[in-house]
């Protein structure tokens, strides 16, 4: 309710008063002029009772706040679920690592012979390679499945692709050494430049012919009775042989490997 409050009168001059004190009557404020008044509105009515022109805005905000609150609650719940799953996954991997102590297999080249490369002719070459790769799985409780589909094997000489092939599928159990023999053939459309032929002849005279073997294989890791998703192992071996005719001798070899988890 609005309340009308009249302005206070100016204090009476000294020695003047109105009213009868002896009869118990106290001075009464004179009525204010008709055109002077002040309206006081309770504070709660200002917020709870909007003007008609703002009533639709109040309804809109009243409907919007619960929706925003619900979205915020859903988003917080989603973050909590994701965080919980991430923590559980991290704990699971930590337990598996402590129990099985996994280590990557070791790879090396045990045999490497070359044929089909004639350096005395400028005609096209069709190189052939017999490569023996050794894989050692030192894990005590982890096996490895190697898949042929999606695999690739290639031999290169200073950036030139000489031949390509695939890796055969096999399973390597724990604490096992597996030897894989590869027969690789290049196409009959490989042309060596005169400069490259001259360089290879010079390397043959020194018995230091460098080649690079690249292997990419999709693998699955077996832990107990469980198998992981498909990962990729990439092996790169730099091999130096003494000649281009079998049987050739490996002068030096060095292999590196890497795993792509996805």
Short mmCIF file of C-alpha atoms in Angstrom, two decimals:
data_model
loop_
_atom_site.label_atom_id
_atom_site.label_comp_id
_atom_site.label_asym_id
_atom_site.label_seq_id
_atom_site.Cartn_x
_atom_site.Cartn_y
_atom_site.Cartn_z
CA UNK A 1 0.00 0.00 0.00
CA UNK A 2 1.21 3.48 -0.80
CA UNK A 3 1.22 5.88 2.09
CA UNK A 4 0.86 9.58 1.86
CA UNK A 5 3.28 11.49 4.07
CA UNK A 6 2.96 15.16 4.56
CA UNK A 7 5.99 17.37 4.76
CA UNK A 8 6.99 18.55 8.18
CA UNK A 9 6.08 22.15 9.11
CA UNK A 10 8.67 24.66 9.90
CA UNK A 11 9.32 24.86 13.63
CA UNK A 12 7.25 27.49 15.48
CA UNK A 13 8.89 30.69 16.32
CA UNK A 14 10.17 31.21 19.86
CA UNK A 15 7.34 31.79 22.31
CA UNK A 16 4.61 30.56 19.92
CA UNK A 17 2.72 27.33 20.05
CA UNK A 18 -0.66 26.01 19.14
CA UNK A 19 -2.79 23.74 21.25
CA UNK A 20 -3.83 23.61 24.90
CA UNK A 21 -1.24 21.90 27.09
CA UNK A 22 -3.30 22.23 30.24
CA UNK A 23 -6.19 20.30 28.75
CA UNK A 24 -3.86 17.56 27.49
CA UNK A 25 -4.03 18.65 23.88
CA UNK A 26 -0.78 18.71 22.01
CA UNK A 27 0.04 20.85 19.07
CA UNK A 28 -1.37 19.51 15.79
CA UNK A 29 0.29 19.92 12.45
CA UNK A 30 -1.63 22.11 10.16
CA UNK A 31 -2.93 20.53 6.95
CA UNK A 32 -0.46 20.90 4.09
CA UNK A 33 -1.34 22.81 1.01
CA UNK A 34 -3.40 20.71 -1.41
CA UNK A 35 -0.63 20.63 -4.06
CA UNK A 36 2.25 19.44 -1.83
CA UNK A 37 2.60 15.73 -0.85
CA UNK A 38 5.11 12.83 -0.95
CA UNK A 39 4.33 9.18 -1.81
CA UNK A 40 6.37 6.36 -0.27
CA UNK A 41 6.19 2.94 -1.96
CA UNK A 42 7.31 -0.21 -0.08
CA UNK A 43 10.53 -1.66 -1.48
CA UNK A 44 9.17 -5.18 -1.98
CA UNK A 45 6.37 -3.89 -4.18
CA UNK A 46 8.89 -2.27 -6.54
CA UNK A 47 10.41 -5.69 -7.37
CA UNK A 48 7.38 -7.93 -7.11
CA UNK A 49 4.88 -5.83 -9.00
CA UNK A 50 6.42 -4.65 -12.31
CA UNK A 51 4.76 -2.06 -14.47
CA UNK A 52 2.45 -3.44 -17.17
CA UNK A 53 4.90 -2.59 -19.95
CA UNK A 54 7.56 -4.82 -18.28
CA UNK A 55 5.31 -7.71 -17.32
CA UNK A 56 6.13 -9.70 -20.48
CA UNK A 57 9.88 -9.30 -19.82
CA UNK A 58 9.41 -10.68 -16.29
CA UNK A 59 7.61 -13.72 -17.66
CA UNK A 60 10.37 -14.29 -20.25
CA UNK A 61 13.15 -14.14 -17.65
CA UNK A 62 11.20 -16.36 -15.28
CA UNK A 63 10.92 -19.06 -17.95
CA UNK A 64 14.55 -18.72 -19.07
CA UNK A 65 16.31 -19.16 -15.74
CA UNK A 66 15.22 -22.77 -15.08
CA UNK A 67 16.38 -23.81 -18.59
CA UNK A 68 19.79 -22.25 -18.08
CA UNK A 69 20.07 -23.93 -14.70
CA UNK A 70 19.16 -27.32 -16.17
CA UNK A 71 21.77 -26.96 -18.94
CA UNK A 72 24.40 -26.03 -16.40
CA UNK A 73 23.55 -29.08 -14.29
CA UNK A 74 23.72 -31.39 -17.33
CA UNK A 75 27.10 -29.97 -18.37
CA UNK A 76 28.51 -30.39 -14.86
CA UNK A 77 27.23 -33.97 -14.74
CA UNK A 78 28.84 -34.70 -18.11
CA UNK A 79 32.19 -33.32 -16.94
CA UNK A 80 31.97 -35.40 -13.77
CA UNK A 81 31.34 -38.58 -15.78
CA UNK A 82 34.23 -37.86 -18.17
CA UNK A 83 36.58 -37.12 -15.29
CA UNK A 84 35.56 -40.32 -13.50
CA UNK A 85 36.11 -42.43 -16.63
CA UNK A 86 39.50 -40.82 -17.23
CA UNK A 87 40.58 -41.54 -13.65
CA UNK A 88 39.42 -45.16 -13.88
CA UNK A 89 41.19 -45.65 -17.22
CA UNK A 90 44.39 -44.19 -15.81
CA UNK A 91 44.24 -46.44 -12.78
CA UNK A 92 43.60 -49.48 -14.98
CA UNK A 93 46.61 -48.73 -17.19
CA UNK A 94 48.77 -48.13 -14.14
CA UNK A 95 47.75 -51.48 -12.62
CA UNK A 96 48.37 -53.32 -15.92
CA UNK A 97 51.79 -51.71 -16.28
CA UNK A 98 52.81 -52.65 -12.74
CA UNK A 99 51.58 -56.23 -13.17
CA UNK A 100 52.86 -57.03 -16.69
CA UNK A 101 55.76 -54.59 -17.12
CA UNK A 102 55.35 -54.39 -20.94
CA UNK A 103 58.28 -53.72 -23.23
CA UNK A 104 58.43 -53.28 -27.00
CA UNK A 105 59.73 -56.17 -29.12
CA UNK A 106 63.25 -55.91 -30.53
CA UNK A 107 63.81 -56.14 -34.30
CA UNK A 108 66.94 -56.85 -36.34
CA UNK A 109 67.95 -57.88 -39.88
CA UNK A 110 69.66 -61.28 -39.99
CA UNK A 111 69.90 -61.77 -43.76
CA UNK A 112 69.91 -59.42 -46.77
CA UNK A 113 70.76 -60.45 -50.32
CA UNK A 114 70.30 -58.51 -53.57
CA UNK A 115 69.94 -59.58 -57.18
CA UNK A 116 68.59 -58.23 -60.47
CA UNK A 117 70.59 -54.99 -60.50
CA UNK A 118 72.93 -54.67 -63.50
CA UNK A 119 75.16 -51.63 -63.23
CA UNK A 120 76.83 -52.15 -66.62
CA UNK A 121 73.65 -51.52 -68.62
CA UNK A 122 71.42 -48.48 -68.87
CA UNK A 123 68.28 -50.60 -69.26
CA UNK A 124 65.52 -50.83 -66.69
CA UNK A 125 66.17 -52.99 -63.64
CA UNK A 126 63.97 -55.44 -61.74
CA UNK A 127 65.61 -55.87 -58.32
CA UNK A 128 64.90 -58.79 -56.00
CA UNK A 129 65.64 -58.99 -52.29
CA UNK A 130 65.68 -61.85 -49.82
CA UNK A 131 65.39 -60.34 -46.35
CA UNK A 132 65.35 -62.14 -43.01
CA UNK A 133 63.91 -60.19 -40.09
CA UNK A 134 64.21 -61.33 -36.48
CA UNK A 135 61.65 -60.28 -33.85
CA UNK A 136 62.25 -60.92 -30.14
CA UNK A 137 59.36 -60.62 -27.68
CA UNK A 138 60.84 -60.40 -24.21
CA UNK A 139 57.54 -59.96 -22.36
CA UNK A 140 56.62 -62.71 -19.95
CA UNK A 141 52.82 -62.46 -20.22
CA UNK A 142 52.17 -60.50 -23.41
CA UNK A 143 51.75 -61.85 -26.95
CA UNK A 144 51.61 -59.96 -30.26
CA UNK A 145 49.38 -60.59 -33.27
CA UNK A 146 50.82 -59.36 -36.59
CA UNK A 147 48.31 -58.84 -39.41
CA UNK A 148 49.04 -59.00 -43.13
CA UNK A 149 46.19 -56.69 -44.14
CA UNK A 150 47.40 -53.11 -43.92
CA UNK A 151 51.08 -54.06 -43.67
CA UNK A 152 53.84 -52.89 -45.99
CA UNK A 153 57.52 -53.72 -46.56
CA UNK A 154 59.84 -51.69 -48.77
CA UNK A 155 63.52 -51.46 -49.69
CA UNK A 156 64.99 -48.09 -50.70
CA UNK A 157 68.30 -46.86 -52.02
CA UNK A 158 68.91 -43.18 -51.26
CA UNK A 159 65.24 -42.27 -51.66
CA UNK A 160 64.53 -44.55 -54.65
CA UNK A 161 61.89 -47.25 -54.08
CA UNK A 162 63.37 -50.52 -55.30
CA UNK A 163 60.67 -52.98 -54.19
CA UNK A 164 57.56 -53.32 -52.05
CA UNK A 165 55.68 -56.15 -50.39
CA UNK A 166 53.63 -57.18 -47.34
CA UNK A 167 54.39 -58.84 -44.02
CA UNK A 168 52.84 -62.29 -43.49
CA UNK A 169 50.41 -62.71 -40.61
CA UNK A 170 51.67 -64.56 -37.52
CA UNK A 171 51.31 -64.67 -33.75
CA UNK A 172 54.31 -64.22 -31.49
CA UNK A 173 53.77 -65.58 -27.98
CA UNK A 174 55.45 -64.34 -24.83
CA UNK A 175 59.18 -64.99 -24.40
CA UNK A 176 59.57 -65.91 -28.05
CA UNK A 177 61.92 -65.22 -30.96
CA UNK A 178 60.33 -65.31 -34.43
CA UNK A 179 62.28 -65.21 -37.71
CA UNK A 180 60.40 -63.99 -40.80
CA UNK A 181 61.80 -64.50 -44.30
CA UNK A 182 60.64 -62.06 -46.96
CA UNK A 183 60.99 -62.38 -50.73
CA UNK A 184 60.54 -58.97 -52.29
CA UNK A 185 60.45 -58.14 -55.99
CA UNK A 186 60.50 -54.74 -57.61
CA UNK A 187 58.77 -53.70 -60.79
CA UNK A 188 60.57 -53.89 -64.14
CA UNK A 189 60.18 -50.14 -64.68
CA UNK A 190 62.87 -48.83 -62.35
CA UNK A 191 65.36 -46.59 -64.08
CA UNK A 192 68.65 -45.69 -62.41
CA UNK A 193 70.37 -42.52 -63.52
CA UNK A 194 73.92 -42.64 -64.84
CA UNK A 195 75.10 -40.79 -61.77
CA UNK A 196 73.42 -43.30 -59.46
CA UNK A 197 74.93 -46.24 -61.36
CA UNK A 198 78.37 -44.68 -61.09
CA UNK A 199 77.88 -44.13 -57.36
CA UNK A 200 76.73 -47.73 -56.83
CA UNK A 201 79.76 -49.08 -58.74
CA UNK A 202 82.00 -47.04 -56.48
CA UNK A 203 80.23 -48.46 -53.40
CA UNK A 204 80.54 -52.01 -54.75
CA UNK A 205 84.30 -51.51 -55.06
CA UNK A 206 84.35 -50.48 -51.40
CA UNK A 207 81.91 -53.26 -50.39
CA UNK A 208 79.62 -50.73 -48.71
CA UNK A 209 76.22 -50.64 -50.44
CA UNK A 210 73.66 -48.91 -48.18
CA UNK A 211 69.96 -49.84 -48.27
CA UNK A 212 67.03 -48.91 -46.07
CA UNK A 213 64.33 -51.40 -45.08
CA UNK A 214 60.97 -50.04 -43.94
CA UNK A 215 58.30 -52.22 -42.31
CA UNK A 216 54.86 -51.13 -41.19
CA UNK A 217 52.61 -53.74 -39.56
CA UNK A 218 49.23 -53.57 -37.79
CA UNK A 219 49.43 -55.44 -34.49
CA UNK A 220 47.20 -56.37 -31.59
CA UNK A 221 48.56 -56.93 -28.11
CA UNK A 222 47.28 -59.93 -26.16
CA UNK A 223 47.27 -59.51 -22.38
CA UNK A 224 46.00 -62.66 -20.71
CA UNK A 225 42.71 -63.44 -22.48
CA UNK A 226 42.20 -59.85 -23.64
CA UNK A 227 43.25 -58.25 -26.94
CA UNK A 228 43.80 -54.55 -27.49
CA UNK A 229 42.71 -52.45 -30.42
CA UNK A 230 44.81 -52.45 -33.60
CA UNK A 231 48.03 -50.46 -33.32
CA UNK A 232 50.86 -49.98 -35.81
CA UNK A 233 54.52 -50.81 -35.37
CA UNK A 234 57.00 -49.09 -37.69
CA UNK A 235 60.51 -50.52 -38.13
CA UNK A 236 63.30 -48.78 -40.05
CA UNK A 237 66.58 -50.63 -40.63
CA UNK A 238 69.68 -49.23 -42.31
CA UNK A 239 71.59 -52.17 -43.81
CA UNK A 240 74.94 -52.10 -45.62
CA UNK A 241 76.00 -55.08 -47.76
CA UNK A 242 79.19 -55.88 -49.65
CA UNK A 243 77.82 -56.71 -53.13
CA UNK A 244 74.77 -56.88 -55.38
CA UNK A 245 74.83 -60.63 -55.99
CA UNK A 246 73.87 -63.41 -53.60
CA UNK A 247 75.09 -64.46 -51.22
CA UNK A 248 75.85 -60.98 -49.89
CA UNK A 249 77.31 -60.24 -46.51
CA UNK A 250 75.86 -57.70 -44.09
CA UNK A 251 78.56 -55.16 -43.23
CA UNK A 252 76.50 -53.10 -40.79
CA UNK A 253 72.90 -52.91 -39.58
CA UNK A 254 70.89 -50.65 -37.31
CA UNK A 255 67.16 -50.82 -36.62
CA UNK A 256 64.81 -48.45 -34.87
CA UNK A 257 61.09 -48.90 -34.19
CA UNK A 258 58.13 -46.89 -33.11
CA UNK A 259 54.52 -47.58 -32.09
CA UNK A 260 51.43 -45.67 -33.19
CA UNK A 261 48.69 -46.32 -30.66
CA UNK A 262 45.87 -45.17 -32.96
#
